[in-house]
Tab-separated table of N, CA and C in Angstrom:
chain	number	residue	atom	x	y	z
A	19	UNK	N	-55.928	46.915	-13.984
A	19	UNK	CA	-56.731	48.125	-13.886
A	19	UNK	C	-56.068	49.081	-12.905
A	20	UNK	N	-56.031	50.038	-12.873
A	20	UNK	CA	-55.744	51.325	-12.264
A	20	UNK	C	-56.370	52.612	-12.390
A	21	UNK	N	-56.367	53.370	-11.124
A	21	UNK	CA	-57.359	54.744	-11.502
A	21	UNK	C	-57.610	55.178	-9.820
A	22	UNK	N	-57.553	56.537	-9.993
A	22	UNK	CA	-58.294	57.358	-8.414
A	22	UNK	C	-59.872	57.833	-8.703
A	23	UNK	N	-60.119	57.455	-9.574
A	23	UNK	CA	-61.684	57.758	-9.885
A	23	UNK	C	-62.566	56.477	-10.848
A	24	UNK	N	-62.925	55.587	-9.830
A	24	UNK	CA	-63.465	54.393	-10.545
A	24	UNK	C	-64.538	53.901	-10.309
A	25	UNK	N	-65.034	52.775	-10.556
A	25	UNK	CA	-65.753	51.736	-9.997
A	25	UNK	C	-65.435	50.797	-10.456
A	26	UNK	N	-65.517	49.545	-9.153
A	26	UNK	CA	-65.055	48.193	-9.935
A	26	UNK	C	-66.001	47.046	-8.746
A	27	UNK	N	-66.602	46.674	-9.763
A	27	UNK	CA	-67.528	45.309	-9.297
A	27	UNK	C	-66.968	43.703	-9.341
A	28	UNK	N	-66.682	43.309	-8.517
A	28	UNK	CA	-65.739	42.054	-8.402
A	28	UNK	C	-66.749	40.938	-8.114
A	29	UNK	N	-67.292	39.335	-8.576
A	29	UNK	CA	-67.736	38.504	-8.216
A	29	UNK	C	-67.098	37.394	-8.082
A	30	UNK	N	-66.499	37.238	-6.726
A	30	UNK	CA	-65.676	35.907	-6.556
A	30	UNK	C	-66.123	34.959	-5.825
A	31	UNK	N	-66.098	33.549	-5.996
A	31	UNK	CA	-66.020	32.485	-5.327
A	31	UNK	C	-65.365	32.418	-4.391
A	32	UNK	N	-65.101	32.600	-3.102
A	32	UNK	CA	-64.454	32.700	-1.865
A	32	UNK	C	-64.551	31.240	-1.228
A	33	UNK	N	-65.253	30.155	-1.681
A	33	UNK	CA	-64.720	29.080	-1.323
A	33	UNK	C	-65.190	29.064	0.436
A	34	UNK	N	-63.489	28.261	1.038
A	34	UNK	CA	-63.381	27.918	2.193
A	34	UNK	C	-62.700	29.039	2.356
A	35	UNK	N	-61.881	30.144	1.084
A	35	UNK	CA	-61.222	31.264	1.950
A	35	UNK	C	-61.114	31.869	2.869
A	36	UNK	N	-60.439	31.990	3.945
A	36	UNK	CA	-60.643	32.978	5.240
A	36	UNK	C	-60.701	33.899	5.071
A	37	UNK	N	-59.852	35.066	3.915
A	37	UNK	CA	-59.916	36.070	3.937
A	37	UNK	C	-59.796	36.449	2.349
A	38	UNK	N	-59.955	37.264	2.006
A	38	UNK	CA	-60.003	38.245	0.302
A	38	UNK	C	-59.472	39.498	0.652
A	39	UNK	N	-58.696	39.826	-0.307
A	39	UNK	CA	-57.883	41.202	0.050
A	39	UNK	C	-57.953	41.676	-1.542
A	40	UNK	N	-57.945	42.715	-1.106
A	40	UNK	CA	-58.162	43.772	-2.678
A	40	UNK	C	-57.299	45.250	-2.045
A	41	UNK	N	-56.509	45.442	-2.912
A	41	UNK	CA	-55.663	46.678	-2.592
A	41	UNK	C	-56.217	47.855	-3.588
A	42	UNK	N	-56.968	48.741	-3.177
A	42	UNK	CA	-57.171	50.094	-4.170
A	42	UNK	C	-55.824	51.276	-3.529
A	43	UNK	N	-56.060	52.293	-4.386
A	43	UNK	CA	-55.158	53.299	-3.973
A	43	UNK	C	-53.730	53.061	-3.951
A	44	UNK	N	-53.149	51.515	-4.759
A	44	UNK	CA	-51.632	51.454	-4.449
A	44	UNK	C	-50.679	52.006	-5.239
A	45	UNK	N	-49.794	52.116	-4.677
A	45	UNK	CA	-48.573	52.736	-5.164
A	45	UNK	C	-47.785	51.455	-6.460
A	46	UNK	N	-47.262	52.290	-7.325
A	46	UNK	CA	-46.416	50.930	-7.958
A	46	UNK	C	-45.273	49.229	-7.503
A	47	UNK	N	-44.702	50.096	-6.277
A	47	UNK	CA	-44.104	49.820	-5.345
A	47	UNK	C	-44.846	48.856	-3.986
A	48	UNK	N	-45.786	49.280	-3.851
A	48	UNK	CA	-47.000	48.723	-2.637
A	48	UNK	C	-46.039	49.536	-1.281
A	49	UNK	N	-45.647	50.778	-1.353
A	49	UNK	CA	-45.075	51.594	-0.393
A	49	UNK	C	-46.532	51.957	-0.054
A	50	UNK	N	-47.794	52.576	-0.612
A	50	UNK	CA	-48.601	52.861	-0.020
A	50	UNK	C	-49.832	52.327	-0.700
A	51	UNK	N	-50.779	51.582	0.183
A	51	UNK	CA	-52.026	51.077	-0.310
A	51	UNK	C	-53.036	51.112	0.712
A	52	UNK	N	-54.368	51.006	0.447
A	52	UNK	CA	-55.497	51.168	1.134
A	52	UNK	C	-56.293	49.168	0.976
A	53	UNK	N	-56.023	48.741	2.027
A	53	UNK	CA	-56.565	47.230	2.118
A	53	UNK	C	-58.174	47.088	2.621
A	54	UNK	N	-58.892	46.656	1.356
A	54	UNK	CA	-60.153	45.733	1.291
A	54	UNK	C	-60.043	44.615	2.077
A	55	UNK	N	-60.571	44.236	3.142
A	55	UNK	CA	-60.652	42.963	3.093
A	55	UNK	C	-61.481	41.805	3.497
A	56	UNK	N	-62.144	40.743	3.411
A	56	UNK	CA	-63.226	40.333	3.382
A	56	UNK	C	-63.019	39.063	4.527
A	57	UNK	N	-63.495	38.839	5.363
A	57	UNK	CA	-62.989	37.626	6.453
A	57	UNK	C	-64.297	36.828	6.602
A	58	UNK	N	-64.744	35.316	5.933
A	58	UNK	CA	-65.568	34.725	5.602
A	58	UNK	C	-65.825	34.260	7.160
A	59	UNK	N	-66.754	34.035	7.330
A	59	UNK	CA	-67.359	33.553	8.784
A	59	UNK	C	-66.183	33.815	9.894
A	60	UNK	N	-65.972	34.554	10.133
A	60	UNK	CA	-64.696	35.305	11.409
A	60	UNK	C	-65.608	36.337	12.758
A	61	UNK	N	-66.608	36.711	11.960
A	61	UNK	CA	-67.286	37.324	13.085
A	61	UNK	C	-68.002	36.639	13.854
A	62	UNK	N	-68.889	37.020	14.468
A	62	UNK	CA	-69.723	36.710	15.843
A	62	UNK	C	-70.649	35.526	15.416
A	63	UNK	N	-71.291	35.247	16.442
A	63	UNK	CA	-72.801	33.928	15.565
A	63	UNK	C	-73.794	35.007	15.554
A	64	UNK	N	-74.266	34.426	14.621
A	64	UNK	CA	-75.845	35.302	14.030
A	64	UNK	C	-76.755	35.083	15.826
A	65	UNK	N	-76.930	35.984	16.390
A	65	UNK	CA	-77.669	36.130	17.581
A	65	UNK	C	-79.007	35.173	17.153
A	66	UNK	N	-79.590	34.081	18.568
A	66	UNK	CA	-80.447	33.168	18.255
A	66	UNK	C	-80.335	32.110	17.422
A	67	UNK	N	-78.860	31.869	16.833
A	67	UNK	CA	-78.487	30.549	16.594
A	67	UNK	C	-77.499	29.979	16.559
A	68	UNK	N	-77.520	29.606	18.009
A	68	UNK	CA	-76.278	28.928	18.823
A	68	UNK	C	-74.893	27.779	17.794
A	69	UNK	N	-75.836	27.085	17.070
A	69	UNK	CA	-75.120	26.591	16.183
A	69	UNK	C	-75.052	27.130	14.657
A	70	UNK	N	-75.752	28.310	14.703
A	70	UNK	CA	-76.284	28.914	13.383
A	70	UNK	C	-74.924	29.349	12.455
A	71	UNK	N	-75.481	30.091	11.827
A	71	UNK	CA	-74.380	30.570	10.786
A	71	UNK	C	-73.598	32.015	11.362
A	72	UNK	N	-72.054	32.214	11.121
A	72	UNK	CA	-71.631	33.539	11.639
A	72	UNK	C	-71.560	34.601	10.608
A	73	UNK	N	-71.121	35.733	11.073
A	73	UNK	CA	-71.059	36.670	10.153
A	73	UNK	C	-69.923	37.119	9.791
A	74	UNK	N	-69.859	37.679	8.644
A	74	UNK	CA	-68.625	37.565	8.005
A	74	UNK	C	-68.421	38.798	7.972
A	75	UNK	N	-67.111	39.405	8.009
A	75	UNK	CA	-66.663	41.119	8.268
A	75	UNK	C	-65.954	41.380	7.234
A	76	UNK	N	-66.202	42.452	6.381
A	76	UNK	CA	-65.513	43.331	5.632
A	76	UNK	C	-64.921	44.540	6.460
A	77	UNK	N	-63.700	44.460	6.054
A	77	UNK	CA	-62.708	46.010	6.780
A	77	UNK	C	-61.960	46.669	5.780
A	78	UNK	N	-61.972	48.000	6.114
A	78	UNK	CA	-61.177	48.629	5.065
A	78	UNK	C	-60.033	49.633	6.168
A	79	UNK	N	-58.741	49.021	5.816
A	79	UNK	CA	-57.645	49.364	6.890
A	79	UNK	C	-56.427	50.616	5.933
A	80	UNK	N	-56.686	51.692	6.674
A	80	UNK	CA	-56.178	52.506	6.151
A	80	UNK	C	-54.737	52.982	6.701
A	81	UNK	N	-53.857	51.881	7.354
A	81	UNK	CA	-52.861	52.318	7.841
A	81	UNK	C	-52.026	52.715	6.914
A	82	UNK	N	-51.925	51.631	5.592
A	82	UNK	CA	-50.543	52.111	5.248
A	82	UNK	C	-51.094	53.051	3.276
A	83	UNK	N	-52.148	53.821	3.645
A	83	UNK	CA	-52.973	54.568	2.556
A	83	UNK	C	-52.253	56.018	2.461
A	84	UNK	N	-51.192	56.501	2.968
A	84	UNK	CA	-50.498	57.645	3.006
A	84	UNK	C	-49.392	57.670	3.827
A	85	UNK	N	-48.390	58.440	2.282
A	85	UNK	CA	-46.811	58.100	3.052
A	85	UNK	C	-46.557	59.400	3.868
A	86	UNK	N	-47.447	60.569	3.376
A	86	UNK	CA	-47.572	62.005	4.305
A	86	UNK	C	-47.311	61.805	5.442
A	87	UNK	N	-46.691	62.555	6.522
A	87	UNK	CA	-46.539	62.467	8.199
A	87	UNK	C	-47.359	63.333	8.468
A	88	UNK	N	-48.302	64.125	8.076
A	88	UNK	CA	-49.060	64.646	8.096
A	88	UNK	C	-50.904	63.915	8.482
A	89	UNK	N	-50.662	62.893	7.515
A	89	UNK	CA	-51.875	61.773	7.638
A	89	UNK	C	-51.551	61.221	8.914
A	90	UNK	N	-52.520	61.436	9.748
A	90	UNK	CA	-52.787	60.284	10.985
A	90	UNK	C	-53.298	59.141	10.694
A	91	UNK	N	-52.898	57.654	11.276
A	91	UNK	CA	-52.843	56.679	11.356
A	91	UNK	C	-54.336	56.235	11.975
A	92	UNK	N	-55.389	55.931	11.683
A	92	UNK	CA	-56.846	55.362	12.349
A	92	UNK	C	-57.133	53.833	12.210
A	93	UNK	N	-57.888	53.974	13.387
A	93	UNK	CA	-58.233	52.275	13.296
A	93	UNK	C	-59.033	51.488	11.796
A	94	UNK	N	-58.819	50.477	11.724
A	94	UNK	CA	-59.284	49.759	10.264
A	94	UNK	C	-61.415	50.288	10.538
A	95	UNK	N	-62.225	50.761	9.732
A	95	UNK	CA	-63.912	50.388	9.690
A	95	UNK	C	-64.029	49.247	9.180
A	96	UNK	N	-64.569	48.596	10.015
A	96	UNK	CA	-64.972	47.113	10.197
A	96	UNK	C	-66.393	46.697	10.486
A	97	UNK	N	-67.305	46.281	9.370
A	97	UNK	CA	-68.682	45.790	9.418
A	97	UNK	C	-68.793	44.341	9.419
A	98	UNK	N	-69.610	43.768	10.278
A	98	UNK	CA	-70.471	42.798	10.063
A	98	UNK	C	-71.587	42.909	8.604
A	99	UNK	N	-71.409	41.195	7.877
A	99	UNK	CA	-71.811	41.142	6.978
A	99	UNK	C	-72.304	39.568	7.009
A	100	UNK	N	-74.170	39.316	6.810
A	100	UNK	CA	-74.099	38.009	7.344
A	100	UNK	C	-74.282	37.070	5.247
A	101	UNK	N	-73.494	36.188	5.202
A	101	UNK	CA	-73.449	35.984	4.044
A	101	UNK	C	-73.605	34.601	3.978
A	102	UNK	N	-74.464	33.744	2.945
A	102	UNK	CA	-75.189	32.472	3.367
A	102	UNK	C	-74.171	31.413	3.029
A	103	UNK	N	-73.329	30.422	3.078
A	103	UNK	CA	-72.863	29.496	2.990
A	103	UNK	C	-72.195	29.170	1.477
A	104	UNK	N	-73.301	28.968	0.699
A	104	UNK	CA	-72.852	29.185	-0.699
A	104	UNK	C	-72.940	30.278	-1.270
A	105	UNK	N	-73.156	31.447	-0.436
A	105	UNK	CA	-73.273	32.716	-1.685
A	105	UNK	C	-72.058	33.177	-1.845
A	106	UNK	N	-71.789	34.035	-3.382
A	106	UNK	CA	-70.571	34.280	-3.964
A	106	UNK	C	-70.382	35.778	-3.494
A	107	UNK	N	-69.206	36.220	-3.167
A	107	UNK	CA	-69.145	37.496	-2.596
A	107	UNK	C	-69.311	38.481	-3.779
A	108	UNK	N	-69.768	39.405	-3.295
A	108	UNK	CA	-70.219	40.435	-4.309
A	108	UNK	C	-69.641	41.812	-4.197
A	109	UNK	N	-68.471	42.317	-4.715
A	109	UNK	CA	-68.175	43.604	-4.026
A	109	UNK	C	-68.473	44.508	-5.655
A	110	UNK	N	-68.726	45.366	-4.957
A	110	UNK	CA	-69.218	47.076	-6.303
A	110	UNK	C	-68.124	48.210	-5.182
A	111	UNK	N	-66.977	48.478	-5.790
A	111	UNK	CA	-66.399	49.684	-5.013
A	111	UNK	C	-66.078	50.387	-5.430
A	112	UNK	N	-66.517	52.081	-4.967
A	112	UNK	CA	-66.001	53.127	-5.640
A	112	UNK	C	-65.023	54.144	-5.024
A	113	UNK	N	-64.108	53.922	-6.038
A	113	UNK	CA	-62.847	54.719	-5.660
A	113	UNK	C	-63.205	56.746	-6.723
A	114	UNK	N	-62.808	57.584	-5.368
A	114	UNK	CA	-63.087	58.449	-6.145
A	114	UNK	C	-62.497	59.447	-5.075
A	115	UNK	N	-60.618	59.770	-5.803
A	115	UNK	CA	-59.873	60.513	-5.504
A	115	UNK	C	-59.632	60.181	-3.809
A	116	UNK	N	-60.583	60.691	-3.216
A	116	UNK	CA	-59.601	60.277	-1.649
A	116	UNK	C	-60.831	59.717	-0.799
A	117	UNK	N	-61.836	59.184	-1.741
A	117	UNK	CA	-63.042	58.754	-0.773
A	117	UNK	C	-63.206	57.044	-1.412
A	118	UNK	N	-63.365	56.264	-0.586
A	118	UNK	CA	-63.624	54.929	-1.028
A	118	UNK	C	-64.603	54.148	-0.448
A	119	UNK	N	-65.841	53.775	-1.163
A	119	UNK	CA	-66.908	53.057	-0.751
A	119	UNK	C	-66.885	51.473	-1.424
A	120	UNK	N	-67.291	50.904	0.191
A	120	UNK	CA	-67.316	49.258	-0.286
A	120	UNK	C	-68.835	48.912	-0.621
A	121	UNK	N	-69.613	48.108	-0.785
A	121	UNK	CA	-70.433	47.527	-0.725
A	121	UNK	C	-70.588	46.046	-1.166
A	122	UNK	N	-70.794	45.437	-0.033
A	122	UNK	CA	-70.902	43.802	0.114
A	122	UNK	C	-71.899	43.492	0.069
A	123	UNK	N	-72.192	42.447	-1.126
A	123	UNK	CA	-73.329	41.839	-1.812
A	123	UNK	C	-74.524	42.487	-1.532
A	124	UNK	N	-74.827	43.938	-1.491
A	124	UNK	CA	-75.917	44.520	-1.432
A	124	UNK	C	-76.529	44.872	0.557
A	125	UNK	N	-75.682	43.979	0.808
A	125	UNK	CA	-76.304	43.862	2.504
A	125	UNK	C	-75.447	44.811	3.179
A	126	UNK	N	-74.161	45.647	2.860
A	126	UNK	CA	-73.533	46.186	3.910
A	126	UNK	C	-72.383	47.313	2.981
A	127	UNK	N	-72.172	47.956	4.071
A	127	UNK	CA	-71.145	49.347	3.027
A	127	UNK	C	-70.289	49.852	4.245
A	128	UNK	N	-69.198	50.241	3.921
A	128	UNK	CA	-68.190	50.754	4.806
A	128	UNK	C	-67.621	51.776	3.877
A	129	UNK	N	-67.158	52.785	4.406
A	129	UNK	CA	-66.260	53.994	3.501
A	129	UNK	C	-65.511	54.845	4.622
A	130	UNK	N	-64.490	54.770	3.773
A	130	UNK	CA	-63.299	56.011	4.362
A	130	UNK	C	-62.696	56.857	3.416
A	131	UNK	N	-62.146	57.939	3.890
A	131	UNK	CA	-61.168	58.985	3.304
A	131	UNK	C	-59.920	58.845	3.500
A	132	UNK	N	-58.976	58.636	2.613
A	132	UNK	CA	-57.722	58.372	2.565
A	132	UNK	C	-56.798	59.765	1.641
A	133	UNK	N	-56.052	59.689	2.023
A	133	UNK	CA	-55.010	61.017	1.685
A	133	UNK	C	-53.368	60.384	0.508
A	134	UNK	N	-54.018	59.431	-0.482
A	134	UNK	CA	-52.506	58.716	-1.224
A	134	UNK	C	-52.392	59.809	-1.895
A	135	UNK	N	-50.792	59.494	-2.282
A	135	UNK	CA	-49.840	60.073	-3.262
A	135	UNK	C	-50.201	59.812	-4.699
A	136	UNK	N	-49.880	60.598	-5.418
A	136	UNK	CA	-50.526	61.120	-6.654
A	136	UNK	C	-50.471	59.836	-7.368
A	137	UNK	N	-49.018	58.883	-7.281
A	137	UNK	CA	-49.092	58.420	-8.425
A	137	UNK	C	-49.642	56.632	-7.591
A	138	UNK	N	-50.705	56.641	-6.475
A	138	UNK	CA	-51.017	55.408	-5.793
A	138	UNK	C	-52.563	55.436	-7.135
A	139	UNK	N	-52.404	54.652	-7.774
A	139	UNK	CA	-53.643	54.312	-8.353
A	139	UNK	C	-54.174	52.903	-8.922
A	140	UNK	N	-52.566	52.197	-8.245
A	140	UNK	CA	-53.308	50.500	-8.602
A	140	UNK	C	-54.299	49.855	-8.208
A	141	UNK	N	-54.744	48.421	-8.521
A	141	UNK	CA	-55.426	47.892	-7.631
A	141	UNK	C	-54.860	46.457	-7.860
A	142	UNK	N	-55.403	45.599	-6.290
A	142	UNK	CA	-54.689	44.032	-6.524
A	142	UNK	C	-55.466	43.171	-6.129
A	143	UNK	N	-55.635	42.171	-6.153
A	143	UNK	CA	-56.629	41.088	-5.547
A	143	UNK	C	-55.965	40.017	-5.094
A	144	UNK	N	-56.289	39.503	-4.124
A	144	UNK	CA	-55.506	38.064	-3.466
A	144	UNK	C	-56.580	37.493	-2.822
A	145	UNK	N	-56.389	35.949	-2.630
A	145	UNK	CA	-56.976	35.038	-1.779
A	145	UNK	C	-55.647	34.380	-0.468
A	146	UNK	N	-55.724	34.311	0.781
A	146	UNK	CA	-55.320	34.229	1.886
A	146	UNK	C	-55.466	32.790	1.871
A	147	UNK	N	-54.921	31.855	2.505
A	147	UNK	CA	-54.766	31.178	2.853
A	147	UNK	C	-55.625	29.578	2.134
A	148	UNK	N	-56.808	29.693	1.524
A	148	UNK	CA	-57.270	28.534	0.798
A	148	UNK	C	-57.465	29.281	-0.995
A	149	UNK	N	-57.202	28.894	-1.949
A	149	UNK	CA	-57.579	29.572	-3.247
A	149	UNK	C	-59.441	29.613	-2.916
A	150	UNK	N	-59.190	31.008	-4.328
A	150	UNK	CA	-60.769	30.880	-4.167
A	150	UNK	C	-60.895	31.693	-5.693
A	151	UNK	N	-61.370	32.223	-6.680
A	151	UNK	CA	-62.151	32.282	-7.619
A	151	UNK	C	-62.650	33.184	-8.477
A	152	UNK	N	-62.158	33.992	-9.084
A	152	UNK	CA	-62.618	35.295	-9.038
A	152	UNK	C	-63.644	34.891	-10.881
A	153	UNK	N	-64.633	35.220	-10.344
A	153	UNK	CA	-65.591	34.865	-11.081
A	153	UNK	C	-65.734	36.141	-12.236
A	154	UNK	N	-65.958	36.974	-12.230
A	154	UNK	CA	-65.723	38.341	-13.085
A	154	UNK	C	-65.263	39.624	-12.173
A	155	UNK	N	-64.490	40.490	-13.070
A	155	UNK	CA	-64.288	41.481	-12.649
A	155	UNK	C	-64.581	43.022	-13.649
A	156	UNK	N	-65.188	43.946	-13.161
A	156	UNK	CA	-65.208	44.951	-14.511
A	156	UNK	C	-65.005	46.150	-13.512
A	157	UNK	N	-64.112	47.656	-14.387
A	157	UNK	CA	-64.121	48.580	-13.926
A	157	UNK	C	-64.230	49.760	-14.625
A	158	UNK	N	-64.496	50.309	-14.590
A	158	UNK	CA	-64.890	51.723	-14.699
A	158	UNK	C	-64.740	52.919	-14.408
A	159	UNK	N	-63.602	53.870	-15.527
A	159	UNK	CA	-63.192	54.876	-14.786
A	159	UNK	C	-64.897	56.211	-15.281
A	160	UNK	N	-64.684	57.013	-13.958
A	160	UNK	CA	-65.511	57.961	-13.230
A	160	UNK	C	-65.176	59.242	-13.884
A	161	UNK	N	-65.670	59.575	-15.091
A	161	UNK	CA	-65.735	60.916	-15.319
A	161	UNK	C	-65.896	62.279	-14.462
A	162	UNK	N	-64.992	63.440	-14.382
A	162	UNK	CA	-65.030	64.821	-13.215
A	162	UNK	C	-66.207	65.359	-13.692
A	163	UNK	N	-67.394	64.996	-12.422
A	163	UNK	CA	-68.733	65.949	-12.655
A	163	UNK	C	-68.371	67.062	-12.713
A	164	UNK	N	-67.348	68.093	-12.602
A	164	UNK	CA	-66.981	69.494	-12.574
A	164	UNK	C	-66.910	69.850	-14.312
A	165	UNK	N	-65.965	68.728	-14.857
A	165	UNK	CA	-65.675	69.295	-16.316
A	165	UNK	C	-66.787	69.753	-17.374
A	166	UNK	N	-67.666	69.185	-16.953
A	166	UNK	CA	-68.976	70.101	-17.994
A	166	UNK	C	-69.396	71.341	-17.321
A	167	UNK	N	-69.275	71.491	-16.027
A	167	UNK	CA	-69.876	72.684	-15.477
A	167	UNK	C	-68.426	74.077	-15.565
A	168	UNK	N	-67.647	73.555	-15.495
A	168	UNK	CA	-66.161	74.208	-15.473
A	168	UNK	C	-66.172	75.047	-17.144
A	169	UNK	N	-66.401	74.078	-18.168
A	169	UNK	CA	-67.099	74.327	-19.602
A	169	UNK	C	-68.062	75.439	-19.460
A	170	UNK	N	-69.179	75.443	-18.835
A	170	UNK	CA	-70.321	76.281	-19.049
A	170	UNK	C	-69.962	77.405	-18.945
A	171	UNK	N	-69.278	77.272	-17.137
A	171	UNK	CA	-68.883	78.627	-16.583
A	171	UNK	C	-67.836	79.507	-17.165
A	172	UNK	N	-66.952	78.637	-17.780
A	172	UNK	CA	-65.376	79.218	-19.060
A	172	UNK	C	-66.434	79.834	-20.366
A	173	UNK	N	-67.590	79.033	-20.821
A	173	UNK	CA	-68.323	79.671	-22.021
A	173	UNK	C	-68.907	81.175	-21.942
A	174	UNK	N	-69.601	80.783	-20.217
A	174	UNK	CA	-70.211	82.395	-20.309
A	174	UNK	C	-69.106	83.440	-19.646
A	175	UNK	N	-68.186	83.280	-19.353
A	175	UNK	CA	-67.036	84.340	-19.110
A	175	UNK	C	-66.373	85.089	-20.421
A	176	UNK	N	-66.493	83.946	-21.179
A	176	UNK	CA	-66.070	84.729	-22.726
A	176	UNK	C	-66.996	84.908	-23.167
C-alpha cells in the first residue's frame, strides 16, 4: 500500500513484542520516513499498582520525515497507552498529505505535521525483536474534499 492521503487500520498480535514499527510517509529508498512506533509495556506502572500492569507508549518520531534543510528536526510525540495483557493492538491511522494521526485501540491519539518529499508515500510494518502477527490490515485512499467544491466554483464561473 502507498498514498499521502489515506487511512489504514492495522490489527496485530504483538505477542511478547517490545516494539511495532510502521513507516508512513516513506520514500522508495527509506532516505525519508515518518516512524510509528508502539513499545509494549516500556512505560511507567499504572499509578496504585505496585506490581500492576505498565503502560505501553506509542511515538511518532519525525526525525528522518524530511530531506528539506529547511524542516527542523523535533523531538519524537510520545503517549502513554495502558493496554491489557492479552489485548491485540489496534491502530486506525490517517495519513493526509503532511498531517498524520495515530490512534491506539481507541484509548489514545498522537499527531504531527511532517513536511516529505513528493514522491515519500510508502508504508512498512515490522516487529522488533520477538515476531508478532499482523492479524488484518486494510487501507484506504482519502478522496480531496476540495474537488467537488473546486467543480461547483469552475461551474458557476462559466
Amino acid at each position: 500500500i502507498n498514498g499521502n492521503a489515506m487511512e489504514i487500520v492495522a490489527n496485530i498480535k504483538a505477542s511478547d513484542a517490545p516494539m511495532i514499527e510502521m513507516n508512513v510517509f516513506r520514500s522508495p529508498n527509506r532516505e525519508e520516513f515518518t516512524r510509528i512506533c508502539f513499545y509494549r509495556n516500556r512505560g511507567f506502572i499504572n499509578r496504585g499498582h505496585r506490581e500492576g500492569p505498565r503502560y505501553s507508549l506509542v511515538s511518532i518520531d519525525s526525525s528522518y520525515s524530511s530531506l528539506a534543510s529547511t524542516v527542523p528536526s523535533r523531538a519524537p510525540e510520545t503517549a502513554p497507552v495502558l493496554i491489557d495483557e492479552n489485548e491485540d493492538l489496534s491502530l486506525r491511522i490517517f495519513v493526509d498529505k503532511s498531517v498524520l494521526e495515530v490512534f491506539v485501540n481507541y484509548k489514545q491519539c498522537v499527531a504531527v505535521r511532517v513536511y516529505p518529499s513528493v514522491d515519500s508515500t510508502g508504508v512498512s510494518l515490522r516487529s522488533q525483536g520477538l515476531d508478532s502477527e499482523l492479524i488484518s490490515l486494510d487501507a484506504w485512499d482519502m478522496e480531496d474534499i476540495y474537488k467537488d467544491t473546486e467543480d461547483l466554483l469552475l461551474d458557476r464561473v462559466l
